[in-house]
Coordinates of C-alpha atoms in Angstrom, one line a residue:
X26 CA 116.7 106.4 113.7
X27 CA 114.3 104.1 111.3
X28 CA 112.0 107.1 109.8
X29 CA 108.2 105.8 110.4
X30 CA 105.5 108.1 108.9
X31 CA 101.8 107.5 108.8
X32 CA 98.8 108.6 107.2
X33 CA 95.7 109.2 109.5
X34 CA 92.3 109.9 108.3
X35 CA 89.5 110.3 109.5
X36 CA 86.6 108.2 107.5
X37 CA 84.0 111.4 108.1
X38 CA 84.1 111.6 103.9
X39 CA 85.8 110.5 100.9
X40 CA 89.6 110.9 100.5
X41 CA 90.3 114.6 98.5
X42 CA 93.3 115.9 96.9
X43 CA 94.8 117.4 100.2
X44 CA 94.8 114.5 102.0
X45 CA 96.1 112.6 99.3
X46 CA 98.9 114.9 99.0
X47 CA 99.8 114.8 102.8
X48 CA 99.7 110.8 102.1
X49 CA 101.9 111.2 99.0
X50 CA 104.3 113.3 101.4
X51 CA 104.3 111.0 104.2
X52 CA 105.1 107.8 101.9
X53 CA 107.6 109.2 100.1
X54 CA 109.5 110.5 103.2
X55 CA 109.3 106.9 104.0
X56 CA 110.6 105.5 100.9
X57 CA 113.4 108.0 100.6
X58 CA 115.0 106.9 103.9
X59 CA 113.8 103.2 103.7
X60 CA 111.6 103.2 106.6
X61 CA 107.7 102.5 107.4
X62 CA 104.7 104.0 106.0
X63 CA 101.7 103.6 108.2
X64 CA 97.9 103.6 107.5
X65 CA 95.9 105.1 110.5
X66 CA 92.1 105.3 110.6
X67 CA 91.2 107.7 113.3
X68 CA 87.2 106.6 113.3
X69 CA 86.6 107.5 116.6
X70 CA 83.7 110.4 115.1
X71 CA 80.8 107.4 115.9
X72 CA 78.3 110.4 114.3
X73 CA 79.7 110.6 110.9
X74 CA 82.7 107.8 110.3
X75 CA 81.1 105.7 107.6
X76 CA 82.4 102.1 106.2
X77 CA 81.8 103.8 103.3
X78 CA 83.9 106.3 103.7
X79 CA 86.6 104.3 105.2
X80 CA 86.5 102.2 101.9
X81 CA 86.7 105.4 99.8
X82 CA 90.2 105.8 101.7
X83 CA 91.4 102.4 101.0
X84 CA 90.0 102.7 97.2
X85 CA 92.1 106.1 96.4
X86 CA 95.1 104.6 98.8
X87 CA 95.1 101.7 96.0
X88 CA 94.7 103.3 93.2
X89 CA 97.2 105.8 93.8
X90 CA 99.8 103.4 94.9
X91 CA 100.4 104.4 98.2
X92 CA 100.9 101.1 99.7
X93 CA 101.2 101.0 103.4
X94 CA 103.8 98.9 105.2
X95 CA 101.8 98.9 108.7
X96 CA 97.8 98.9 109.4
X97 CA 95.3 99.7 108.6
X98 CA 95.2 100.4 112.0
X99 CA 91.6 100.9 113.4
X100 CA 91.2 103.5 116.8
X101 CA 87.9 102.0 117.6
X102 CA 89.7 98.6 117.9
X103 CA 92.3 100.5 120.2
X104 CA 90.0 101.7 123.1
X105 CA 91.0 99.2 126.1
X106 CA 94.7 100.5 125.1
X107 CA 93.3 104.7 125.3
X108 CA 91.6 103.6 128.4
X109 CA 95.0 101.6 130.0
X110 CA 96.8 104.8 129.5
X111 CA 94.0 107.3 131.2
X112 CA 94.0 105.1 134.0
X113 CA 97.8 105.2 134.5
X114 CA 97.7 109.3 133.7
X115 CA 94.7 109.7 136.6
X116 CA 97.2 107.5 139.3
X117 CA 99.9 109.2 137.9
X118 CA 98.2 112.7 138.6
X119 CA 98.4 114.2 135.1
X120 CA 95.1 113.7 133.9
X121 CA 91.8 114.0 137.0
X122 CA 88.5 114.1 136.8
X123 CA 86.1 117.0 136.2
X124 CA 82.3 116.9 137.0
X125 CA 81.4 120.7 135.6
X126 CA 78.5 120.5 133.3
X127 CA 78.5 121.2 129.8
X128 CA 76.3 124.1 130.4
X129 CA 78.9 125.4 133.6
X130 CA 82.0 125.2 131.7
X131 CA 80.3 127.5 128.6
X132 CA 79.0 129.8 131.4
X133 CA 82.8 129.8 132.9
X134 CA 83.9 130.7 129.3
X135 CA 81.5 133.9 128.8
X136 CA 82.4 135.2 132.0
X137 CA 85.8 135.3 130.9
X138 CA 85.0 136.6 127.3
X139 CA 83.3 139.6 128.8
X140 CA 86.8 139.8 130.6
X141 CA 87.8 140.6 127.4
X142 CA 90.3 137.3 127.9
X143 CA 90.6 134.2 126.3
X144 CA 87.7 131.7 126.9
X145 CA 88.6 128.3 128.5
X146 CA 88.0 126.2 131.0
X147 CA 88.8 127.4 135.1
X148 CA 90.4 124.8 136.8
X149 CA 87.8 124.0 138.9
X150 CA 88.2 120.3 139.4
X151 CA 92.1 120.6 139.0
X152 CA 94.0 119.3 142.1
X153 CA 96.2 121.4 144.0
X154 CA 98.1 121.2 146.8
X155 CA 96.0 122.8 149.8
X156 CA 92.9 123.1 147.5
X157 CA 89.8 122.0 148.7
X158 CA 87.5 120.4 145.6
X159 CA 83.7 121.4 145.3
X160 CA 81.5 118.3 146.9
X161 CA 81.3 115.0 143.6
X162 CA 77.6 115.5 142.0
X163 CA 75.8 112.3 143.2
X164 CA 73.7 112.3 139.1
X165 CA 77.0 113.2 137.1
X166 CA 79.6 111.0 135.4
X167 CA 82.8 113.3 135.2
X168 CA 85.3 113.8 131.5
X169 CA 88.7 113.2 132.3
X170 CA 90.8 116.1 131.7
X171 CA 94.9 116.1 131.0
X172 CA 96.7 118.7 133.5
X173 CA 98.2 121.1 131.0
X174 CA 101.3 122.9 132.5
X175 CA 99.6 126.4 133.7
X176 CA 103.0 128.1 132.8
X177 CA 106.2 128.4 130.2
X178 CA 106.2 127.8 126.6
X179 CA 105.4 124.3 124.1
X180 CA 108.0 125.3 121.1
X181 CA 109.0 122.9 118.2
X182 CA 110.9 123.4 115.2
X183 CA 108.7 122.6 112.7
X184 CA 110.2 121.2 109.7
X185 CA 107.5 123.1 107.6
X186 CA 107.2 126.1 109.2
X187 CA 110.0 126.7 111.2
X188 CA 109.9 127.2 114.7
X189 CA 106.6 127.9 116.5
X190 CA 106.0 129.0 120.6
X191 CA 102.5 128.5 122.1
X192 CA 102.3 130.1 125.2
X193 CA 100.3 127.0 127.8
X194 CA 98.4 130.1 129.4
X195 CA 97.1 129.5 126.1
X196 CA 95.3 126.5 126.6
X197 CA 93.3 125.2 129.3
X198 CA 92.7 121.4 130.3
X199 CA 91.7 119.3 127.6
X200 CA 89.1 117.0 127.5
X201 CA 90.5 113.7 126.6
X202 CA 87.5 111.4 127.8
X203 CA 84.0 111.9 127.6
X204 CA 81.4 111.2 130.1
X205 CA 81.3 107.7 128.6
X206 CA 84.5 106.5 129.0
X207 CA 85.4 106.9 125.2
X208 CA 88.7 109.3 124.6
X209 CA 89.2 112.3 122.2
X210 CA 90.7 112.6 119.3
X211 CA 94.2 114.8 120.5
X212 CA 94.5 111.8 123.1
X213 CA 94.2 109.2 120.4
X214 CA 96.5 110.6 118.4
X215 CA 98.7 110.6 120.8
X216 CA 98.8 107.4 122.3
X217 CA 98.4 106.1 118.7
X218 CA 102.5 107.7 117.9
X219 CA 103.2 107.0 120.7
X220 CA 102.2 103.1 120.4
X221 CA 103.5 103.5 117.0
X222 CA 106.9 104.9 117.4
X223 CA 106.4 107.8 114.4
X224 CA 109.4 109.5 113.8
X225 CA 108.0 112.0 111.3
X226 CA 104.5 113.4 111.4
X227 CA 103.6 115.4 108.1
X228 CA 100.2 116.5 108.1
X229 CA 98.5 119.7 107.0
X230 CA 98.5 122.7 108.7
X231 CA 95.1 122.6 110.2
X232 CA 96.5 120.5 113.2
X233 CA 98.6 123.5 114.1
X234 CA 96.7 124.1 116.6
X235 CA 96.7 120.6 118.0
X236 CA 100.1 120.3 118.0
X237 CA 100.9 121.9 121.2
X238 CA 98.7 119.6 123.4
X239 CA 99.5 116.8 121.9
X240 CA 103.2 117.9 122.9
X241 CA 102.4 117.9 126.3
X242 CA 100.5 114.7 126.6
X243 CA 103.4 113.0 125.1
X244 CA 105.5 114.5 127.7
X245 CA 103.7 114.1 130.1
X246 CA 103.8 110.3 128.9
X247 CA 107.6 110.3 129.2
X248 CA 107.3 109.6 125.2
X249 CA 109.8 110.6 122.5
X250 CA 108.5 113.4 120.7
X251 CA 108.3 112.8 116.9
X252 CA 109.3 115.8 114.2
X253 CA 106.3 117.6 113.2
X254 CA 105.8 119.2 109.4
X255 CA 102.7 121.4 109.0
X256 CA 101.6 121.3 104.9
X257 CA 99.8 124.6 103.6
X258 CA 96.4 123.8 102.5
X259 CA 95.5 123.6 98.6
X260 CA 93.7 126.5 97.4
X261 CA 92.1 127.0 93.8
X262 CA 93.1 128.6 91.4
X263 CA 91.4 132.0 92.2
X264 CA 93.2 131.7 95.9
X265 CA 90.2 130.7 97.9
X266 CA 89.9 127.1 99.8
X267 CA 89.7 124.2 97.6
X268 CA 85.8 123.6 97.1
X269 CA 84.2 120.9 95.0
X270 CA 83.9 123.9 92.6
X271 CA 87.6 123.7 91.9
X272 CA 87.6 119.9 91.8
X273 CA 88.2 119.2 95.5
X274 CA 86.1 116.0 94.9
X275 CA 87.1 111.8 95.8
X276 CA 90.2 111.1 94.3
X277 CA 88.4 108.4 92.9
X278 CA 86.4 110.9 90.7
X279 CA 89.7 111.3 88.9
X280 CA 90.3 107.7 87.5
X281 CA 86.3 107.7 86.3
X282 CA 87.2 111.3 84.6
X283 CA 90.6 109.4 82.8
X284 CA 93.5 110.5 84.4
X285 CA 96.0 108.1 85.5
X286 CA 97.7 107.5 88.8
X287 CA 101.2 108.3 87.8
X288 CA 100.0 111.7 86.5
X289 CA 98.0 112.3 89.4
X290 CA 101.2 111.4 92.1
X291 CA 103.0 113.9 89.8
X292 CA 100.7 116.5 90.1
X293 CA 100.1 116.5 93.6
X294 CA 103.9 116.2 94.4
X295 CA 104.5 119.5 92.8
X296 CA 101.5 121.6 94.7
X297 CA 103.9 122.6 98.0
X298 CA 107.2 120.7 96.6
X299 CA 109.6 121.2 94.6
X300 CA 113.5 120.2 92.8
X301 CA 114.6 122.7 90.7
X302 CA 112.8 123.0 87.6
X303 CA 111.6 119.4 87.5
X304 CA 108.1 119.5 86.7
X305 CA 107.9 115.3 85.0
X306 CA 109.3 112.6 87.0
X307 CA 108.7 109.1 88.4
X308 CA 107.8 108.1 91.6
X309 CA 111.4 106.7 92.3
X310 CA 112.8 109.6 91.3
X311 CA 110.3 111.6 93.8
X312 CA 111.4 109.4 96.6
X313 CA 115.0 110.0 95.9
X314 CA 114.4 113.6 95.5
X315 CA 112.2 114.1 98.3
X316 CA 113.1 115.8 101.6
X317 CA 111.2 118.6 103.8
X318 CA 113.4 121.1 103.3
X319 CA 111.9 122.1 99.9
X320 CA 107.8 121.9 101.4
X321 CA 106.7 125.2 100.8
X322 CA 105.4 127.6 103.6
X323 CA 103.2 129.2 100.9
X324 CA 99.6 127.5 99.8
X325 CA 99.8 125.6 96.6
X326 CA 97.0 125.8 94.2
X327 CA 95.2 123.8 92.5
X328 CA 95.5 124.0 88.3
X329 CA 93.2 122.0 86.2
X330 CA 94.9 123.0 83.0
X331 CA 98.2 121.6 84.5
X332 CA 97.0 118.5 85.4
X333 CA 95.2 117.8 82.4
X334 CA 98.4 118.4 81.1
X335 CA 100.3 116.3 83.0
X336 CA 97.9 113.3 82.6
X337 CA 98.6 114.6 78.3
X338 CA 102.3 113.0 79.6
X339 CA 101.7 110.0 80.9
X340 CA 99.1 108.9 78.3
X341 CA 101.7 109.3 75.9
X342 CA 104.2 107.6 77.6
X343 CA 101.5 104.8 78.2
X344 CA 102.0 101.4 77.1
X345 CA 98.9 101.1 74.1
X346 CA 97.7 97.6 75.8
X347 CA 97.1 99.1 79.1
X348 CA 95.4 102.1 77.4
X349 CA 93.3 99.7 75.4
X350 CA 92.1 98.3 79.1
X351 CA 91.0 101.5 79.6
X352 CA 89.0 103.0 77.3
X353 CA 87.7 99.5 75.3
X354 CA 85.2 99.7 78.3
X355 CA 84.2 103.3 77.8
X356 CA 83.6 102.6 74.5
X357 CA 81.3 99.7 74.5
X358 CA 79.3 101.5 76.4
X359 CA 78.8 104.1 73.7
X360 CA 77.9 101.3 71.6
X361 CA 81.2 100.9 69.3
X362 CA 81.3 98.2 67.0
X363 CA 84.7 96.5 67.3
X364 CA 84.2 93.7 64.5
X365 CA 85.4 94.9 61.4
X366 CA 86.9 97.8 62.7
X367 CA 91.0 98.2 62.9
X368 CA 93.3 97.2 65.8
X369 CA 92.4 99.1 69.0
X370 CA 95.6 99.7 70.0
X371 CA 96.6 100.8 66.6
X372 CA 94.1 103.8 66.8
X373 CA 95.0 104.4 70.3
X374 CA 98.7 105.1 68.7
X375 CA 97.6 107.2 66.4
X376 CA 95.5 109.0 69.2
X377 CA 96.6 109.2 72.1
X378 CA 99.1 112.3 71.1
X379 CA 96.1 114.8 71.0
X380 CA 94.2 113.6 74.1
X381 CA 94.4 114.8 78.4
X382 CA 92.3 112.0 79.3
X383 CA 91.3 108.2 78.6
X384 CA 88.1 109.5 78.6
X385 CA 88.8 111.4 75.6
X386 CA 91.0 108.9 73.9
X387 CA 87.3 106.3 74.2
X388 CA 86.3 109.3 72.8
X389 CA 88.4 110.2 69.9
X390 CA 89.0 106.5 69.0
X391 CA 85.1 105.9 68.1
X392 CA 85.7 107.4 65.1
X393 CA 86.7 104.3 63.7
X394 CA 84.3 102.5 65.6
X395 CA 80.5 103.6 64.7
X396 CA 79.1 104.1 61.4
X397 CA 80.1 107.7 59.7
X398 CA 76.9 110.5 59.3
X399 CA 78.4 113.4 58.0
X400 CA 76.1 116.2 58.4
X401 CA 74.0 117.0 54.7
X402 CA 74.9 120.6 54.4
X403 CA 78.6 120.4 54.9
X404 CA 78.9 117.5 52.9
X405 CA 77.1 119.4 49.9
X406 CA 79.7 122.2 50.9
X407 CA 82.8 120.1 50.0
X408 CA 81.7 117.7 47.9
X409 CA 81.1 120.0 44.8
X410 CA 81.6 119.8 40.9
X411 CA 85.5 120.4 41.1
X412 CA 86.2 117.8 43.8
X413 CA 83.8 115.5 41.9
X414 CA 86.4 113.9 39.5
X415 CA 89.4 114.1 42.0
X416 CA 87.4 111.9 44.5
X417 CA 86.7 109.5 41.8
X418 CA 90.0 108.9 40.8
X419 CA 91.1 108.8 44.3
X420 CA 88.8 105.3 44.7
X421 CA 89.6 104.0 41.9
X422 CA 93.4 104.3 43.0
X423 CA 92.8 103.0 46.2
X424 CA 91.9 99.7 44.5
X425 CA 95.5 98.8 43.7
X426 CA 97.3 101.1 46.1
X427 CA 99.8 99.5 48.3
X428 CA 97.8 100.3 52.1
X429 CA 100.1 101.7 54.1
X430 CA 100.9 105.4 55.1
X431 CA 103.7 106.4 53.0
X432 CA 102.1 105.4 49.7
X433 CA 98.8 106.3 50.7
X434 CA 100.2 110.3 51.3
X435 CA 102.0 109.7 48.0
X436 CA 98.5 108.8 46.0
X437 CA 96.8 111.5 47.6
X438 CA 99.2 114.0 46.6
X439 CA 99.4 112.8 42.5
X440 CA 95.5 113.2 42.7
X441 CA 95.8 116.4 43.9
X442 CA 98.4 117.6 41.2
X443 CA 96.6 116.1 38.9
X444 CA 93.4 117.7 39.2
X445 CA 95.0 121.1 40.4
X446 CA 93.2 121.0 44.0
X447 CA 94.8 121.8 47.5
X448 CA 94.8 119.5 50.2
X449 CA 91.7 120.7 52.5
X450 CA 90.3 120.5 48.7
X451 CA 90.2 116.8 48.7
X452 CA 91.2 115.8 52.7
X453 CA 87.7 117.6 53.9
X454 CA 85.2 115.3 51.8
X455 CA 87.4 112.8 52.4
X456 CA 87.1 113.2 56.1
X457 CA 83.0 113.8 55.8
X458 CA 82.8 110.5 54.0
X459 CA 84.6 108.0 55.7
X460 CA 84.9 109.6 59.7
X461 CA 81.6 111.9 59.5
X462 CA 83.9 114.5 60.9
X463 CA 85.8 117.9 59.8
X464 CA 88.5 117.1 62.0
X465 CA 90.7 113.9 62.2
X466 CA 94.2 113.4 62.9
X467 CA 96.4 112.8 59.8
X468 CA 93.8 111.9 56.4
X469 CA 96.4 109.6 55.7
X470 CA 96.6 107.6 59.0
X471 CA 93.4 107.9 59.3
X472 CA 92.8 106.3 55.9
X473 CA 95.2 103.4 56.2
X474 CA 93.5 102.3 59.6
X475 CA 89.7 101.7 58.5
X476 CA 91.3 99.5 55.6
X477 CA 90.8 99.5 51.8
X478 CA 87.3 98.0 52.4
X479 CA 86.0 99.8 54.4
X480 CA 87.3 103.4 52.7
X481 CA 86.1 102.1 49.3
X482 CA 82.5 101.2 50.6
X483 CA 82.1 104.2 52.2
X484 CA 82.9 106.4 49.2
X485 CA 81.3 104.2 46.8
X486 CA 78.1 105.5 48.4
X487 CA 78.7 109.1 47.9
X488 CA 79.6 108.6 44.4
X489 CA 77.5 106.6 42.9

């Protein structure tokens, strides 16, 4: 069997971390067994499907790397194919027409909730051998509704969740065409697999419910059924459904915010998944790794702290020229002044070890980038009498110093011997005077990036 997964959502809003994850899934299911990853859009909701939306999908499909083999396939493009099939189900007699009212069926449902049984539709319009149907309303155009089987089971053996046993009696006659000729989601869907020839469908477990119908339609279509795998929803971190509170925003929000795709795929492949202890790995190993045996039947939730800490990974692991085409942007923006100043990717070296996001590598790497203002009253704090003379000699060494790290840390240290001072002694005004700021990475990489002009300029105008 050639595996073929797909991804189908619907364009009713932007593309957020679950679905993302149930894409992820379905890809890498793909991948791992070489076969076919499809993008679906299921935009058949006229009332709030948005191009918008639909271009959010394609936006967070790209910039995570999910690349789809197949599609994107479009269902409002598919209707004369929905509408081929409902004719052959209606001459075929599993799907017939029903002319109740909107207003009768709801009245057929209370009537049976004050039975204290499960509200649904009667059967009215369902043909039956020796039943006589009620007289075709001359002002009504009928739905068409799919003859579910009125008795037995629809069990599958879900690859999530094990196996699961609806009862039919459970179900009444679904809808799958409006009065307007247009067809429902379930019977979309279905035709849509069917059409496709999806082996595997992982989606999460909200479509539980849908399952079983869809089951029967497909039966009733003489159609292979495909393997179904229900995915546990993504709660936050206090257990309650993903809101926009725990970041259940666009996926896109995420590469404006500075994380990266790889550390996003990684994340998300580790909320319901898992290989032993693995917590950092590629996307090749993920697809070699990846089966459904190991989904979990619990809820994953979502961890800020452990994604910012993934993304701390991957920027590390980043190549400095991509991360330079990454936050240069940011940081013209906040004005920095690039001429003069060291080698970009230089400072993102030195930086990028302390940072979770490219955001706050721009950040961290416009210290070297905007002119210094150390705040008055600190400055007065550290730059006192004792440190007066140390600081002097320290410029005047820096004159003939050889500029680089090692003999930079050297100097600094004979100064400090020298004068009998400690190293926050002589680093802190240090800092003040060339950064502006208390806290810096190493004084002495930070010292041998702005330059010897720079450095001597600077403390030239704090000591006269």
């Amino acid at each position: 069997m050639t595996v073929r997964t797909r991804f189908a959502p619907s364009p009713t809003g932007y593309l957020h971390l679950g679905g993302a994850r149930t894409a992820l899934f379905a890809w890498a299911y793909a991948r791992r067994f070489g076969g076919t990853f499809i993008l679906r859009i299921e935009d058949t909701d006229l009332e709030r499907s948005t191009p918008e939306a639909v271009q959010a999908i394609l936006d967070g499909m790209q910039w995570l790397g999910l690349h789809h083999d197949e599609g994107p396939f479009y269902q409002m493009r598919r209707m004369d194919r929905y509408r081929e099939v409902i004719g052959q189900m209606l001459e075929a007699g599993t799907a017939y027409y029903c002319y109740s009212s909107t207003e009768e069926v709801e009245a057929m449902r209370e009537r049976l909730r004050a039975a204290s049984e499960k509200p649904r539709y009667d059967g009215t319009w369902r043909p039956e051998p020796g039943k006589t149907l009620p007289p075709v309303p001359a002002d009504r155009k009928p739905v068409v509704r799919f003859r579910n089987p009125l008795d037995g089971d629809v069990t599958w053996d879900d690859a999530v969740k094990g196996p699961i046993t609806i009862s039919n009696r459970e179900m009444d006659d679904l809808v799958i065409a409006r009065p307007d000729g247009t067809p429902t989601y379930n019977f979309c869907v279905v035709v849509d697999d069917w059409d496709m020839k999806i082996t595997h469908v992982i989606r999460g477990d909200d479509h539980v419910n849908n399952t079983p119908r869809q089951i029967n339609i497909l039966k009733a279509l003489g159609a292979t059924l495909p393997i179904y795998g229900h995915v546990p929803m993504i709660l936050g971190a206090d257990g309650e459904k993903l809101s926009k509170r725990h970041g259940a925003v666009s996926v896109m929000e995420y590469p404006a915010q500075g994380y990266l795709p790889e550390a996003m795929l990684n994340y998300l492949a580790r909320l319901g998944w898992s290989h032993g202890d693995e917590e950092l790995f590629s996307m090749e190993q993920f697809c070699a790794w990846f089966d459904l045996d190991h989904l979990s039947k619990s809820p994953a939730q979502f961890n800020p702290e452990k994604l910012a800490w993934v993304n701390n990974h991957y920027i590390k692991q980043a190549d400095n020229a991509r991360l330079e085409g990454l936050a240069r942007p940011l940081m013209e923006q906040d004005g920095a002044r690039f001429s003069g100043g060291p080698d970009l990717q230089a400072v993102i070296a030195l930086m990028k070890e302390r940072v979770n996001t490219i955001n706050e590598l721009a950040e961290a790497a416009m210290l070297f980038y905007r002119q210094p203002a150390p705040d008055a009253a600190l400055l007065a704090q550290h730059l006192n009498d004792a440190v007066q003379p140390a600081l002097a000699e320290y410029a005047e060494r820096c004159k003939a110093v050889e500029w680089n790290r090692q003999a930079l840390s050297a100097m600094l240290k004979e100064v400090l011997a020298a004068h009998k001072l400690k190293m926050p002694q002589l680093a802190m005004p240090l800092r003040l005077i060339v950064t502006g700021q208390l806290q810096t990475p190493s004084i002495d990489a930070v010292i041998e990036l702005f330059g010897r002009e720079t450095v001597l300029t600077r403390l030239k105008m704090h000591l006269g």
